[in-house]
mmCIF file of C-alpha atoms in Angstrom:
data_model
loop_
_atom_site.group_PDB
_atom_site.id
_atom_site.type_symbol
_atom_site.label_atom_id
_atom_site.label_comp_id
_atom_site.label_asym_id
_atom_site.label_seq_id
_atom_site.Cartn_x
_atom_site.Cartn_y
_atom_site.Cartn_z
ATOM 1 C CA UNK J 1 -38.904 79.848 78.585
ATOM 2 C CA UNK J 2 -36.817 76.570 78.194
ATOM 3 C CA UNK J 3 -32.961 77.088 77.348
ATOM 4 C CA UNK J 4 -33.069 76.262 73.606
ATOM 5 C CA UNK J 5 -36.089 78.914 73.163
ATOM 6 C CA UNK J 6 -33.792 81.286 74.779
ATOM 7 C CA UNK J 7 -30.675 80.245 72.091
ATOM 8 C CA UNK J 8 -33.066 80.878 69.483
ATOM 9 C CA UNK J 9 -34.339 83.972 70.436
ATOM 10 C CA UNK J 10 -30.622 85.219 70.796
ATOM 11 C CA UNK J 11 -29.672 83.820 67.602
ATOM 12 C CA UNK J 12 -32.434 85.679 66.109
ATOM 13 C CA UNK J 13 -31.253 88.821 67.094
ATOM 14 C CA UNK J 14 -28.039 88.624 66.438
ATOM 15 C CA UNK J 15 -29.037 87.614 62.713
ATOM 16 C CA UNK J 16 -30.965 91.082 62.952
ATOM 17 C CA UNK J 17 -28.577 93.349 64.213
ATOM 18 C CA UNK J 18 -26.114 91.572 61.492
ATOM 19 C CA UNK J 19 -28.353 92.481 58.839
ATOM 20 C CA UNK J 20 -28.917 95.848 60.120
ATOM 21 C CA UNK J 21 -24.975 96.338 59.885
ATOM 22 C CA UNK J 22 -25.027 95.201 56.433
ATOM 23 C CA UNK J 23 -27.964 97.212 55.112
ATOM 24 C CA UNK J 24 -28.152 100.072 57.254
ATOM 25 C CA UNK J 25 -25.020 100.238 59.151
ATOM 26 C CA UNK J 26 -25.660 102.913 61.963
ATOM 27 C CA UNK J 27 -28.563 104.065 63.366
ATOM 28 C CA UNK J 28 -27.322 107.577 61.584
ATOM 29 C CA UNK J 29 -26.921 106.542 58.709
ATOM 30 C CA UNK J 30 -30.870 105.023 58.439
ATOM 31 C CA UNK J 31 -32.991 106.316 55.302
ATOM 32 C CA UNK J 32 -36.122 105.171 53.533
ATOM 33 C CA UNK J 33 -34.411 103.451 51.483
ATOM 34 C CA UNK J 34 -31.792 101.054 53.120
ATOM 35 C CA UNK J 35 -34.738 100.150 55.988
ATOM 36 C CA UNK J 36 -36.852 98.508 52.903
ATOM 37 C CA UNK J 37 -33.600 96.706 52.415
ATOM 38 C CA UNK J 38 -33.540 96.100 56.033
ATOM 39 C CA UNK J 39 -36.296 94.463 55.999
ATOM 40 C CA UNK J 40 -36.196 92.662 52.804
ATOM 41 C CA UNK J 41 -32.976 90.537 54.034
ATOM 42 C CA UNK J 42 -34.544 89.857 57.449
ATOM 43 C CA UNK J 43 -37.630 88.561 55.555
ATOM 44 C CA UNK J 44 -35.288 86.251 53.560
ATOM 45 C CA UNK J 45 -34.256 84.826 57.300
ATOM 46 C CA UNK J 46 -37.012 84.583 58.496
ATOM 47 C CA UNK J 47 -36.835 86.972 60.807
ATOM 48 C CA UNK J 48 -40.562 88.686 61.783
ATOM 49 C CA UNK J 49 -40.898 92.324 60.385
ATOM 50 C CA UNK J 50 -42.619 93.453 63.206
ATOM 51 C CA UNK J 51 -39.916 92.230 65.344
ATOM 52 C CA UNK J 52 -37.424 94.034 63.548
ATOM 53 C CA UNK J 53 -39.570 97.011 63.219
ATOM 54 C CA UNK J 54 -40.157 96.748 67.036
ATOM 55 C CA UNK J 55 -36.349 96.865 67.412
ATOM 56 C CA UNK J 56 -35.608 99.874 65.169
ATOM 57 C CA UNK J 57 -38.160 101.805 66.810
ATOM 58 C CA UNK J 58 -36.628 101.531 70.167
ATOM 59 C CA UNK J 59 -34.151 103.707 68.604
ATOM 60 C CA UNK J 60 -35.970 106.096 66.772
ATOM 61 C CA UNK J 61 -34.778 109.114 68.631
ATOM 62 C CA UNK J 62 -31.275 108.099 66.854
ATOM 63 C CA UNK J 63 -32.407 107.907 63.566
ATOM 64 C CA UNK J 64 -32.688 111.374 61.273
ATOM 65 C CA UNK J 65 -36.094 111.699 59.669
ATOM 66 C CA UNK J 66 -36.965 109.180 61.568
ATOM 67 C CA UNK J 67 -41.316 110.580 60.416
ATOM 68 C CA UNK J 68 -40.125 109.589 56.621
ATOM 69 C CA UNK J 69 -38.219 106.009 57.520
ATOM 70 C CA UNK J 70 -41.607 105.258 59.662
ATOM 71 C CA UNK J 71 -43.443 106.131 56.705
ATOM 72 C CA UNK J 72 -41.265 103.962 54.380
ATOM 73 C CA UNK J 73 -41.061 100.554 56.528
ATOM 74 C CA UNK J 74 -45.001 100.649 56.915
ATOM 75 C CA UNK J 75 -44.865 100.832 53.349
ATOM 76 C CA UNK J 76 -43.111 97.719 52.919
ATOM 77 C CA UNK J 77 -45.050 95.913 55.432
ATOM 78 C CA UNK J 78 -48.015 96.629 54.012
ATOM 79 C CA UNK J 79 -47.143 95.676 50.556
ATOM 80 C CA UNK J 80 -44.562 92.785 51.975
ATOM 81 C CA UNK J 81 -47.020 90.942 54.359
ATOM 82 C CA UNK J 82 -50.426 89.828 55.734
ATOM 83 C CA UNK J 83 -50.266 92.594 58.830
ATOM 84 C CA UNK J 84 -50.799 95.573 56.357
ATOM 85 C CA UNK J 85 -54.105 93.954 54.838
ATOM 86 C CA UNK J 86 -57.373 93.401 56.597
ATOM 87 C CA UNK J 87 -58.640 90.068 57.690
ATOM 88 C CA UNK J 88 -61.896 89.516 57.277
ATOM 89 C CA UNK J 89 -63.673 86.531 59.461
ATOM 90 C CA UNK J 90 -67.560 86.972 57.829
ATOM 91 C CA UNK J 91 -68.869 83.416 57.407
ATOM 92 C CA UNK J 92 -69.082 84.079 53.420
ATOM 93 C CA UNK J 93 -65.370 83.109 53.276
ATOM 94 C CA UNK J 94 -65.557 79.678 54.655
ATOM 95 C CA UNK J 95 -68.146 78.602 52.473
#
């Protein structure tokens, strides 16, 4: 990984855990609602869902109701971006 990847990568997560301090504020204090905020302002940076999502979820032990703020960020992703759909590759769509 060449330096300026690494910068990036760090800048990227700080960004995250910024926003997460904004929206969510401590891992306590996460609900269904403020992690669709979450992840709302990190799509306005940018900032991969699944990445974030990724992130969270190392901390999932932390958060209370953690089943119902799952349920809630899938949710958004689905509705949000191109993971929560299939992707069809049949040849009828290229033609």
């Amino acid at each position: 990984m060449a330096f300026s990847d690494f910068l990036e990568s760090v800048a990227t997560q700080v960004k995250m855990e910024n926003i997460w301090a904004n929206t969510c504020g401590t891992w306590q204090n996460c609900n269904e609602s403020n992690i669709q905020s979450f992840l709302a302002q990190c799509d306005e940076y940018n900032i991969d869902s699944q990445f974030c999502m990724s992130w969270v979820e190392d901390h999932k032990n932390e958060i209370p109701n953690w089943d119902a703020v799952s349920v809630s960020s899938l949710g958004w992703m689905n509705e949000h971006t191109s993971t929560g759909s299939p992707f069809s590759t049949s040849d009828e769509s290229f033609s």
